[in-house]
Structures are given as structure tokens and as C-alpha cells.
C-alpha atoms as one frame of an Amber mdcrd trajectory, in Angstrom:
protein
 146.419  63.372 109.112 143.780  65.621 107.551 145.306  65.457 104.077 145.537
  61.696 103.962 142.148  61.126 105.595 140.076  63.728 103.796 141.649  65.532
 100.888 142.719  62.419  99.030 139.310  60.779  99.138 137.855  60.225  95.664
 134.531  61.629  96.770 136.147  65.049  97.274 137.616  65.109  93.760 134.731
  67.233  92.429 134.908  69.775  95.265 134.934  73.355  94.015 137.906  74.453
  96.091 137.820  77.853  97.755 141.407  79.046  97.638 142.884  81.331 100.276
 145.225  83.765  98.527 147.605  85.812 100.645 148.881  89.272  99.741 150.500
  92.033 101.745 148.884  95.425 102.240 150.450  98.503 103.777 148.047  99.949
 106.311 147.545 103.745 106.411 148.600 106.046 109.237 151.886 104.183 109.589
 150.184 101.242 111.269 152.393  98.686 109.488 151.917  95.764 107.138 149.015
  93.318 107.189 148.546  89.991 105.454 145.219  89.891 103.623 143.694  86.469
 102.867 141.114  86.511 100.067 138.703  83.582  99.830 138.038  82.861  96.150
 136.940  79.714  94.332 137.762  81.189  90.936 134.156  81.663  89.810 131.919
  84.729  89.753 129.331  85.538  92.423 126.825  83.026  91.007 128.962  80.211
  92.464 129.676  81.297  96.055 132.717  80.319  98.121 132.156  77.148 100.127
 134.321  75.009 102.403 134.945  71.361 101.694 137.972  69.452 103.040 140.291
  70.834 100.371 139.074  74.384 100.926 139.623  74.081 104.672 143.146  72.804
 104.051 143.782  75.689 101.648 142.857  78.164 104.396 145.027  76.209 106.818
 147.990  76.535 104.405 147.428  80.285 104.199 147.432  80.502 107.995 150.646
  78.484 108.055 152.204  81.146 105.830 151.187  84.097 107.986 151.710  82.452
 111.374 155.508  82.325 110.992 155.924  85.919 109.880 157.186  88.580 112.251
 156.844  91.477 109.810 153.049  91.792 109.952 150.863  93.498 112.523 147.535
  91.942 111.551 145.843  89.308 109.406 142.676  90.089 107.449 140.176  87.806
 105.735 137.800  88.886 102.978 135.941  87.352 100.057 135.686  87.713  96.308
 133.377  90.402  94.889 129.858  90.188  96.380 130.621  86.991  98.324 132.399
  86.401 101.629 131.650  82.672 102.080 128.456  80.636 102.409 129.534  77.685
 104.515 130.187  73.992 104.078 130.218  72.214 100.735 126.946  70.341 101.138
 127.744  67.913  98.315 130.677  66.648 100.345 128.624  66.417 103.526 126.019
  64.211 101.872 128.722  61.745 100.760 129.864  60.925 104.303 128.960  57.407
 105.411 130.645  56.945 108.804 130.065  58.745 112.090 133.806  59.221 112.690
 134.293  60.789 109.258 131.502  63.218 110.035 133.032  64.086 113.413 136.402
  64.707 111.804 134.844  67.176 109.337 133.559  69.144 112.320 136.936  68.969
 114.041 138.797  70.026 110.901 136.649  73.150 110.601 137.247  74.001 114.241
 140.987  73.343 114.061 141.398  75.604 111.025 139.020  78.431 111.896 140.124
  78.756 115.519 143.647  79.598 114.371 142.301  82.999 113.290 141.670  83.864
 116.916 144.911  82.343 118.179 147.494  84.112 115.994 150.179  86.258 117.575
 148.623  89.295 115.897 144.975  90.452 115.785 142.763  89.065 113.007 140.138
  91.032 111.121 137.189  89.699 109.101 136.126  92.063 106.334 132.662  90.749
 105.459 132.247  92.243 101.992 129.335  90.141 100.718 126.958  87.286 101.444
 127.980  85.270 104.501 126.222  82.147 105.668 126.964  79.176 107.877 130.695
  78.525 107.968 131.302  81.914 106.362 129.773  83.622 109.393 131.780  81.322
 111.656 135.058  82.284 109.950 134.272  85.878 110.887 133.298  84.955 114.458
 136.710  83.376 115.060 138.467  86.640 114.150 139.383  89.262 116.728 137.437
  92.028 114.961 134.825  92.263 112.219 133.715  94.900 109.734 130.740  94.485
 107.414 129.556  96.131 104.226 126.216  97.931 104.287 125.582  96.226 100.959
 125.695  92.686 102.365 122.383  91.218 101.141 122.310  88.153 103.373 123.971
  86.939 106.561 122.614  83.807 108.210 123.255  80.653 110.167 120.790  78.410
 108.297 122.084  75.067 109.555 119.121  74.100 111.752 116.797  74.723 108.797
 118.770  72.154 106.803 118.999  69.605 109.622 122.415  70.583 111.054 123.745
  72.922 113.731 126.214  75.785 113.316 129.020  73.321 113.997 132.237  75.271
 113.390 131.927  77.544 116.406 128.598  79.252 115.841 126.632  77.944 118.813
 129.478  78.785 121.179 130.966  82.014 119.824 127.866  83.937 118.737 125.932
  83.875 122.040 129.094  84.765 123.937 129.598  87.693 121.561 126.090  89.214
 121.424 124.205  87.354 124.157 121.925  84.351 123.974 118.733  86.221 123.068
 120.162  87.905 119.973 122.157  84.830 118.990 119.052  82.662 119.097 117.326
  85.040 116.704 119.994  84.120 114.158 120.408  80.427 115.065 116.764  79.494
 115.744 114.184  82.183 114.947 115.386  83.121 111.467 115.712  79.514 110.237
 112.197  78.870 111.576 110.929  81.870 109.587 111.431  80.277 106.156 115.205
  80.528 106.574 115.235  84.296 106.795 118.567  86.098 106.431 119.572  89.524
 107.754 121.314  92.344 105.924 124.603  94.040 106.728 123.058  96.859 108.750
 121.046  94.414 110.861 124.150  92.327 111.555 125.950  95.448 112.727 123.013
  96.506 114.908 123.017  93.059 116.555 126.702  93.486 117.418 128.000  90.777
 115.093 130.245  93.360 113.396 132.246  96.087 115.090 132.000  98.572 112.209
 129.984  99.074 109.028 131.053 100.815 105.830 129.518 101.519 102.435 130.161
  98.886  99.794 131.784 101.246  97.240 134.975 101.685  99.274 134.430  98.954
 101.854 137.900  97.367 101.851 139.698 100.718 101.838 137.628 101.975 104.778
 138.044  98.650 106.616 141.824  98.832 106.288 141.820 102.416 107.538 139.649
 101.348 110.480 142.073  98.473 111.153 144.957 100.932 111.283 143.148 103.126
 113.802 142.378 100.108 115.981 145.996  98.947 115.887 147.307 102.453 116.606
 145.018 102.754 119.605 142.997 105.599 118.097 139.882 103.419 118.283 139.010
 101.295 121.258 136.456  98.582 120.557 134.234  98.006 123.549 131.660  95.236
 123.542 129.166  94.671 126.350 129.794  91.385 128.115 127.195  88.714 127.397
 124.848  88.123 130.336 125.476  84.493 131.316 122.958  84.512 134.119 119.172
  84.453 134.151 118.863  86.338 130.842 120.690  83.507 129.077 118.432  80.848
 130.597 115.296  82.868 129.852 116.303  83.299 126.209 116.875  79.558 125.822
 113.558  78.753 127.531 111.676  81.138 125.232 113.346  79.616 122.166 112.439
  76.098 123.348 108.820  77.132 123.716 108.845  78.559 120.182 110.486  75.484
 118.675 108.155  73.074 120.441 105.111  75.118 119.449 106.094  75.096 115.783
 107.774  71.715 115.344 106.465  69.525 118.194 109.811  67.762 118.516 109.857
  66.771 114.849 113.164  68.488 113.901 116.131  67.311 116.014 118.511  69.930
 114.632 116.692  72.805 116.335 116.663  71.016 119.678 120.353  70.114 119.357
 121.289  73.701 118.495 119.341  74.937 121.521 121.098  72.441 123.775 124.486
  73.661 122.546 123.631  77.317 123.127 122.202  76.497 126.574 125.433  74.766
 127.607 127.768  77.315 126.001 127.487  79.722 128.918 129.330  77.328 131.261
 131.658  75.524 128.842 135.206  76.299 127.880 135.925  76.910 124.218 137.419
  73.435 123.837 134.377  71.841 125.472 131.985  73.861 123.330 133.778  72.967
 120.109 133.975  69.265 121.028 130.223  69.250 121.711 129.610  70.839 118.313
 131.733  68.112 116.686 129.593  65.388 118.232 126.315  67.126 117.396 127.422
  67.696 113.822 128.405  64.059 113.408 125.148  62.768 114.882 123.065  64.976
 112.627 125.093  64.319 109.465 124.415  60.616 110.003 120.648  61.154 110.239
 117.768  60.861 107.804 116.678  64.385 108.699 119.896  65.911 107.387 119.733
  63.945 104.134 116.097  64.997 103.764 117.075  68.613 104.401 119.790  68.447
 101.736 117.295  66.942  99.290 114.877  69.789 100.002 117.672  72.350  99.692
 118.641  70.911  96.306 115.019  71.104  95.151 114.620  74.756  96.124 118.028
  75.851  94.860 118.217  73.886  91.606 114.983  72.285  90.442 113.001  75.415
  91.305 115.301  77.454  89.069 114.940  75.059  86.119 111.252  74.052  86.110
 110.623  70.639  84.564 108.652  70.849  81.312 108.810  74.632  80.891 109.010
  75.809  77.260 112.134  77.557  75.989 112.458  81.081  77.334 113.036  82.374
  73.801 109.293  81.836  73.198 108.321  84.286  75.949 106.796  87.600  74.918
 107.759  90.872  76.612 105.465  92.148  79.362 105.321  95.937  79.395 101.895
  96.468  80.955  99.819  94.297  83.307  96.094  94.268  83.944  94.460  92.909
  87.115  90.740  92.154  87.050  89.360  92.682  90.527  90.410  95.065  93.274
  89.975  92.941  96.384  92.752  91.926  98.754  94.264  89.253  96.501  94.063
  91.471  93.402  95.675  94.387  95.252  98.481  92.144  96.468  99.057  90.974
  92.908  99.131  94.547  91.593 101.726  95.488  94.178 103.880  92.450  93.390
 103.810  93.054  89.608 104.666  96.730  90.054 107.547  96.052  92.452 109.138
  93.233  90.483 108.359  94.053  86.853 108.347  97.848  87.267 105.727  98.254
  84.552 102.315  99.970  84.648  99.707  97.870  86.461  96.029  98.654  86.070
  93.253  97.348  88.352  89.593  97.201  87.391  86.408  96.408  89.317  82.651
  96.875  89.202  82.410 100.234  90.963  84.612 103.197  91.800  84.527 102.618
  95.544  85.965  99.080  95.281  88.497 100.252  92.753  89.651 103.146  94.917
  90.008 100.857  97.933  92.120  98.397  95.949  94.475 101.056  94.599  94.667
 102.695  98.027  95.620  99.368  99.615  98.511  98.870  97.181  99.689 102.459
  97.688  99.420 102.062 101.457 101.592  98.948 101.388 104.228 100.889  99.453
 104.116 103.625 102.115 104.720 100.941 104.760 107.757  99.692 102.819 109.120
 103.226 102.753 108.620 103.675 106.512 110.507 100.403 107.101 113.369 101.584
 104.886 112.691  98.868 102.294 112.250 101.409  99.489 113.419 105.004  99.094
 111.019 107.929  98.846 111.752 108.276  95.121 111.126 104.587  94.448 107.956
 104.654  96.544 106.592 107.513  94.450 107.589 105.740  91.252 105.895 102.494
  92.306 102.708 104.292  93.307 102.647 106.038  89.931 102.691 102.621  88.241
  99.536 101.355  89.996  96.231 102.805  88.852  92.647 101.838  88.179  89.977
 101.886  85.493  86.299 100.979  85.551  86.392  99.942  81.897  88.354  97.067
  80.397  89.265  98.997  77.242  92.155 100.317  79.342  93.727  96.855  78.876
  93.969  97.263  75.092  97.763  97.649  75.245  98.361  95.186  78.094 100.573
  92.139  77.471  99.449  90.160  80.517  96.080  90.296  82.303  95.327  88.230
  85.408  91.918  87.767  86.965  91.410  87.545  90.724  87.629  87.587  90.977
  85.125  85.387  92.792  85.944  81.666  92.579  82.995  80.753  90.361  83.425
  79.292  86.873  80.668  81.336  85.218  82.058  84.576  86.669  85.566  83.863
  85.440  84.360  82.791  81.983  82.412  86.037  81.674  85.488  88.063  82.655
  87.650  86.370  80.032  84.977  86.752  77.340  84.794  90.495  78.070  88.567
  90.825  78.071  88.883  89.142  74.686  86.917  92.004  73.147  89.584  94.513
  74.143  93.017  92.921  74.453  95.376  92.083  71.608  95.477  88.502  70.247
  98.944  88.060  71.805  97.950  89.188  75.308  98.217  86.388  77.879  95.117
  85.850  80.004  95.990  84.350  83.394  93.739  83.030  86.132  94.616  82.906
  89.806  92.049  80.164  90.437  92.911  77.788  93.254  90.892  74.829  92.041
  88.837  75.422  88.886  89.589  74.022  85.435  91.700  76.325  83.263  90.576
  74.372  80.187  86.892  74.919  80.917  87.542  78.573  81.718  89.025  79.095
  78.236  86.574  76.893  76.374  84.376  79.684  74.978  87.172  81.971  73.795
  88.350  82.608  70.261  91.950  82.221  71.473  92.006  79.593  74.258  95.721
  79.075  73.608  96.439  82.341  75.438  94.912  81.222  78.762  97.164  79.905
  81.538  96.785  79.170  85.238  98.869  81.436  87.476  98.121  80.228  90.988
  99.711  82.241  93.807  99.631  81.354  97.485  98.567  83.719 100.237 100.244
  85.898 101.438 101.440  86.652  97.912 104.527  88.589  98.973 105.753  85.820
 101.297 105.096  82.360  99.874 107.448  81.640  96.968 105.447  79.016  95.068
 103.698  79.765  91.794 101.798  76.882  90.209 101.684  77.502  86.447  98.841
  75.483  84.951  98.757  74.355  81.350  95.228  73.922  80.011  94.490  71.509
  77.205  94.850  74.278  74.603  97.405  76.538  76.315 100.091  77.444  73.783
 103.840  77.404  74.303 104.128  81.176  73.868 101.618  81.903  76.638 103.206
  79.290  78.877 106.732  80.596  78.260 105.557  84.155  78.960 104.007  82.977
  82.238 107.254  81.287  83.317 109.321  84.343  82.370 106.962  86.610  84.308
 107.033  84.250  87.292 110.816  84.345  87.326 110.830  88.141  87.231 108.352
  88.085  90.113 111.015  86.070  92.013 108.694  83.104  92.408 109.593  79.429
  92.159 107.463  78.080  89.334 106.214  74.513  88.892 104.454  73.328  85.740
 101.147  71.670  86.619  98.608  69.787  84.523  95.079  71.176  84.550  93.641
  68.940  87.270  91.242  69.794  90.147  92.971  71.934  92.823  96.318  71.342
  91.080  99.010  70.205  93.577  99.411  71.878  96.971  95.706  72.494  97.598
  94.739  69.014  96.451  97.161  67.387  98.871  96.296  69.706 101.764  92.587
  69.205 101.186  93.011  65.418 101.124  94.801  65.687 104.476  92.170  68.021
 105.897  89.258  65.998 104.486  90.568  62.838 106.114  91.034  64.545 109.471
  87.614  66.242 109.319  86.089  62.846 108.558  87.604  61.370 111.724  86.021
  64.237 113.684  82.738  63.502 111.896  83.036  59.954 113.207  83.500  61.079
 116.798  87.196  61.841 117.263  87.629  64.907 119.510  89.008  67.912 117.632
  92.006  68.182 119.964  92.919  64.534 119.330  92.684  64.940 115.551  94.701
  68.172 115.805  97.510  66.542 117.787  97.635  63.574 115.410  99.413  65.637
 112.746 102.104  66.898 115.158 104.812  64.411 113.982 104.691  66.052 110.554
 106.086  69.282 112.010 103.793  71.446 109.892 103.803  75.230 110.434 100.378
  74.961 112.041  97.930  72.176 113.000  95.183  71.291 110.489  92.316  73.149
 112.140  94.464  76.235 112.709  95.360  76.122 109.002  91.686  75.790 108.134
  90.964  78.928 110.153  93.719  80.819 108.347  92.583  79.732 104.877  88.943
  80.190 105.783  86.440  77.340 106.234  84.279  78.636 103.367  87.219  78.499
 100.952  88.223  75.052 102.222  84.643  73.857 101.688  84.523  75.330  98.189
  87.760  73.625  97.117  86.592  70.381  98.726  83.338  70.607  96.755  85.359
  71.000  93.548  87.418  67.956  94.432  84.333  65.995  95.479  82.828  66.661
  92.066  85.912  65.133  90.438  86.762  62.427  92.976  83.697  61.754  95.155
  85.095  58.592  96.762  88.274  60.275  98.030  86.899  63.715  98.922  83.605
  63.129 100.751  81.384  66.038 101.668  80.796  66.510 105.380  77.293  67.703
 106.235  78.566  68.815 109.634  81.344  70.869 108.082  78.889  72.432 105.625
  76.649  73.360 108.583  79.712  74.757 110.357  80.397  77.050 107.382  76.711
  77.959 106.993  76.724  79.073 110.647  79.363  81.656 109.735  82.107  80.045
 111.782  85.613  81.212 110.835  87.402  78.531 112.833  87.171  76.140 115.756
  89.167  78.341 118.132  88.276  81.453 120.068  90.754  84.385 120.170  92.421
  82.901 123.269  92.976  79.621 121.328  90.541  77.654 123.429  87.992  75.582
 121.519  84.777  77.377 120.596  81.952  75.297 122.184  79.569  76.194 119.344
  82.094  75.002 116.751  82.653  71.794 118.694  78.909  71.177 118.866  78.500
  71.694 115.114  81.282  69.227 114.264  80.688  66.633 116.999  78.318  63.721
 117.341  79.950  60.660 115.832  80.192  57.352 117.664  83.421  55.868 116.227
  86.339  57.896 117.604  89.942  57.202 116.591  93.192  57.508 118.536  95.944
  59.946 117.520  97.930  57.064 116.033  94.957  55.875 113.997  94.213  59.366
 112.700  97.840  59.884 111.628  98.083  56.495 109.937  94.834  57.078 108.095
  95.879  60.555 106.975  99.277  59.365 105.749  97.755  56.489 103.815  95.335
  58.909 102.191  98.210  61.196 101.208 100.226  58.302  99.777  97.205  57.207
  97.739  96.478  60.716  96.442 100.079  61.447  95.478 100.353  58.094  93.727
  97.235  58.898  91.691  98.520  62.405  90.880 101.797  61.014  89.570  99.954
  58.391  87.525  97.785  61.173  86.081 100.868  63.234  85.192  99.767  66.245
  87.241 103.479  67.041  87.606 106.595  65.626  85.981 107.941  63.788  89.040
 107.619  63.254  92.783 110.247  65.978  93.273 107.748  68.538  91.968 105.176
  67.366  94.529 107.745  67.963  97.262 108.714  71.340  95.841 105.089  72.477
  95.859 104.533  71.312  99.429 107.734  72.886 100.743 107.262  76.262  99.025
 103.471  76.503  99.006 102.437  74.741 102.202 105.483  75.203 104.424 106.191
  71.454 104.558 109.277  71.132 106.779 112.724  71.014 105.206 113.847  68.375
 107.696 111.290  65.972 106.226 112.458  66.693 102.680 108.875  67.153 101.559
 106.032  64.673 101.757 107.199  61.845  99.474 110.482  61.100 101.313 108.566
  61.041 104.595 106.077  58.532 103.200 108.965  56.466 101.794 110.894  56.389
 105.083 107.771  55.515 107.071 107.038  52.593 104.733 103.608  54.068 103.935
 104.261  54.635 100.218 105.191  51.010  99.627 102.346  49.695 101.785  99.756
  51.734  99.869 101.147  51.812  96.328 103.493  48.824  96.255 106.557  50.976
  95.594 108.505  53.955  96.915 108.151  57.391  95.362 111.939  57.934  95.284
 114.974  55.715  94.891 116.346  54.258  98.182 118.906  56.600  99.707 117.199
  59.694  98.271 116.429  62.096 101.112 117.575  59.426 103.592 120.763  57.677
 104.658 122.054  55.077 102.203 121.116  51.686 103.601
């Protein structure tokens, strides 16, 4: 049935099939012969093993081979070098058009994987490399699991994409390690920018029964298998608590999900429901429920939006539109950072860690300089304490970061970035001073969040060397880097910036030199519109709740408090100067900042009465629905104008910036698909941003 229904479909013809190759291995200590299944799609580690219909059937064929043998004492499953398996073939998932087809994909995965736990002999998963989604679930179906200490990433990212772990994950994992730990992997980590765990962490959680070094991982795993089979090792696992602890863990996870997403991402809620019910269900019931959940979510706009966002971050982000050829990039062997404040110190640390070249800070006085260098060194010490870097590497990194009060120390630098006060005259003065010392080929970068790169370079002898290099705070966490091309920025400087950004492990987007660039311009338009409704008399709590359907990481006024009202006001003033009709200045908000207020909330997250008084007083309040509609229309207008202006190459780059720089939810696919699906884009601009069926179900 499976072959005729799934494998012969034309849409699966381009599936990169993960083969399941069987070979015999003689176990040590006289334990007998085992059949070892190696998952391998025939490519190197840059194209990981995935499971489409044909790959699932290939594994099923391999299990057919071993199931009839009476000369083996165990079956093992491992992956190709550096890769175990990373889950479902998402290209195939996005091609499904019928609910029943989607349900059958879930059932096929269950029917194949569960055979690993139902053989006549024990099964062993040897997790030798990256394991995600269905790859983790393959291992969960086995009787025993070993893991390499070198595994860089293990995750169940499905909820992040708009799915659930639908091939056994929501049933097997909580029953293996308990609901609390399982929900860390199924819910908490996907909520935390799709965080993965390493091999040691997976072992500590109880996902694996043993951990071995990567150099001789398979050999040690086979020896461990022999000892288990001979009875020399007895694997004891604590039984999962299916009582109050299970319910409490689910309740805590629901509170977290609701607080962060406000019901806007159905995949997280569905995954929670499955884990909640798993404690009382049989395996068959649990798997059948996963099949239905998987089918419902596959046939949803949220899943298609999640796949669109995934494609943006995995493909478009790696090949930035409009970037010059990398052969034009100049080598960067020394970096200068002008400033020694918090942002500058973060930048120094990032450049030292990723580029492993000398990084020199400078500032106006020795005390500031010492504090900046000390901060970077202290952060390295913290990494060492956490086991993120060795003692030798920590010492090496600290030796790379130093300071100088004079800019002549930058004479041999290839790349100098300024992170000084956000004032045009200050930045122009810094660049003019730098030009007296650095070589003609040295790239001068600015971390400005809103000012004109062109104007900043206008007084220089070599304006072609100046480029915008806009990071997002915290620098070590947020992956977006907006690279801004000024009117005279040359290809060599731009190519060097992109090459450096890639080495810094940032996702780079080419941006035209326009006020506030992309992410800040859109966020400030959203915030300006919401602040204006408060100006008019809308209660802060009403305006705050209005944005809940967007599922943003934090409500607008909480975000404002994190960014800092003074910074928000400064960027808004820049935008007002360029676009006064769309970015009005609020006298109340200016008074709020002048009063030294850092936010509208007190430490206990109740509203600060003084802040409320400063922002209140209007006589034309709006409802939540009116605030949301107004904000969305403003966003659609602003994005339409930005695309007309050529601020970025395409709407996809807008979405990439908002996902990576502003935490825009994956399940929405970014901002433009949301505006398309809601009909707002067409109502405001007369057309959609994306083709129909992009980031949504084909209609």
C-alpha cells in the first residue's frame, strides 16, 4: 500500500533518499553477531540524512532483511560521518495537498520506526552525529541508545516549524525521561530560538544510556552493546512519574507558551496536548493521536509559513541577495573597535571568538578603556566556567583583546568598527580621525542603528571604504547583521563586510542606506502607531494586548523597555526627520523620556502610575481590534514603501530581517505572509507581497 500510494508519486521523484545499508559486525567478548544499519543518503555532512517516503521505505526494507534472521543477537542503527539523521524531508511535506495523505505520512513513519522496538532481538541506536526531529525519534524507538560526546546538536524542533514531533516523540520521550525534561526538548528549546542540545546534555537528560568520545565512538558502542547482551551491564532507568509531577510540568509549559505566544502558534499547544495525554494512553493510542495532529498541522497555513521561514533562514540567509563576489573580499587579520562601552565590548568579544585575530579597543580615557577590556575578559572567564571554552582557549582569546588610547594603534588594522554615541557629528569626527592612521584599504564600519552611512562618509578622502555593519542586541544571541551600502561604498569594502559577517556566524542581509534600515524601521512604525493610540486615550494595557495575535517575543511596551525609551525616541526622531507624516513625534513620549522613565512597568510588572500619567490624557480611545488593524495597516504601508524604494531586494529579505533581528515568529513566516493572509497587504497596497500559496496553503 505504502509503495503505490507514496513512493510512486511524481512529487517524491526529487527526494534525496536516505538509504539504510545493512552489514554484519561481530561483537567483542563473544557476544555474537549484530546487524548494523547505516543511514546514508550518499552525500557528505553538508547534506544531512532526511526521511521522505522513499527513505522510510528503504529503512523498512532493511528491517525486513534483519527481522527474518535467526543468526543475529542485536540490530544497531547509526548514521554517516557527523550525521545521524535530521528528520522529515520538508520539501515532501510541503507538497502534500490532502489531509489523508498527510495522516498516512505520519502513520508510515510510526509503522516503520516502531519495528525497531518490536524486533525479536534488542535494538541499539548509535547516535554518532547531529540528530533532529525524526532522527531523534528513530533512536527513541530503539531498546538502547548511545551518543557521541561530539554530537553538536540534538533537537525536536517541530513545534518551532509549525508541527509536532509526530513519529513517536511526544509519546516516547516523556515516558523515557519524564514530562518535565521532555518538555524542555519539545517546548522550551524550540521557544528559545530553536535551541539544540549537545551530546553530553542529551546523556545527562537520560535520552542516551551511554556516552563515548567521538574518535572511537562506534567501536566503544559495540563493546558496550556486547556487555549489555552478555549481562555484564544492567541498564536501569528511573520510571517516569505519571502522577502530579507530570501534570505540573504540563501546566508550567502551558503557562510559558501562553505567556510568549498568546495562543498564536497552534503547534505548541498541540504538542502540549499530546504530552499531557501520553501518560494515560497506550502506545497505539499515542501514535494514532500523533498521526491526526501531524495531519491537521501539515494542512495549515502556520506549517506552510514555518517552512517558508525555515527556507529563508537556511538558504536565503546563506546566499545574501545582492552581495558582491566573495573573491573581492580582503583578508581581515586585525580588528579595531572605537569605543569601549557595552556594545563595543560585546563586538570585541565576538570578533575575537569568531575571527581569532587581534582586536583592539579605544576610548577617551584609560578608565573607560580598562572597563571595556575587563568586560570582554570577564565574559571569556564565564564561558570557561560554563565549559564552553577550555582554559587554554580562554587565555588565548583574552590575549587577543587589548586596548589603546591612541588611534595610531589601528595603523595595521584591516577592519575598524565604531560603536560610539549615536550622533552624526560624533561619528563623522571618529571616521575623520581614523582616516589619518589606517591604510587606504582598511574598511571602516559603523554600527549605527538609524543614521545615514552616506552622510557619515561624506567628508572622507575614501568614502568607498565605509559600510554599515548593524548588529542587534544582544550581539552574541541575535543572528541578524544588516550590511548597509552607502551611495559610495565600494564592492571591495562590501565584500569584505559580508565575508567578515559570515565568519562571525551572522546571517547577513544587504540593505540600502535608508533611515533605520529594515528591522528598526518596521518595529518603530509599529511602536509609533501603538504609542499614538495611547496618546489619543487608549489605555496602555489595551494597546499592549492588541499586538498579542502577532505572537511576538514580548509586547510592544515591554520591548520598548528592553530597547530603552531614549533610544526608541532617538530612532523615531531620525525617522520623523525623513518621513514626518508616517512617524509623528509624541510630546507625551518625549516628556516620558525626559522624566527619566525606563519603561511603563514596575519591577513586579504592574503599570507604573507615573508612567501612565505621563502618557495618558487623550479623549479618543480605540479598542484592541482597532489598534491591531491600524498597526497592521501601517506596517503594510511601510513595507510597501520600503520595497518600492529598494531598501532590500525582495519581500523575503524583509521577513528574514524580522525573523532574525526582531524575533518575528516562525509560525507566521515573517511579517509579509501574515499581512498577505490577513488581506491587509492587498487592502492597503492593492497587491500581495508574495505569490499566492507562498507561506500558506495552496488555494
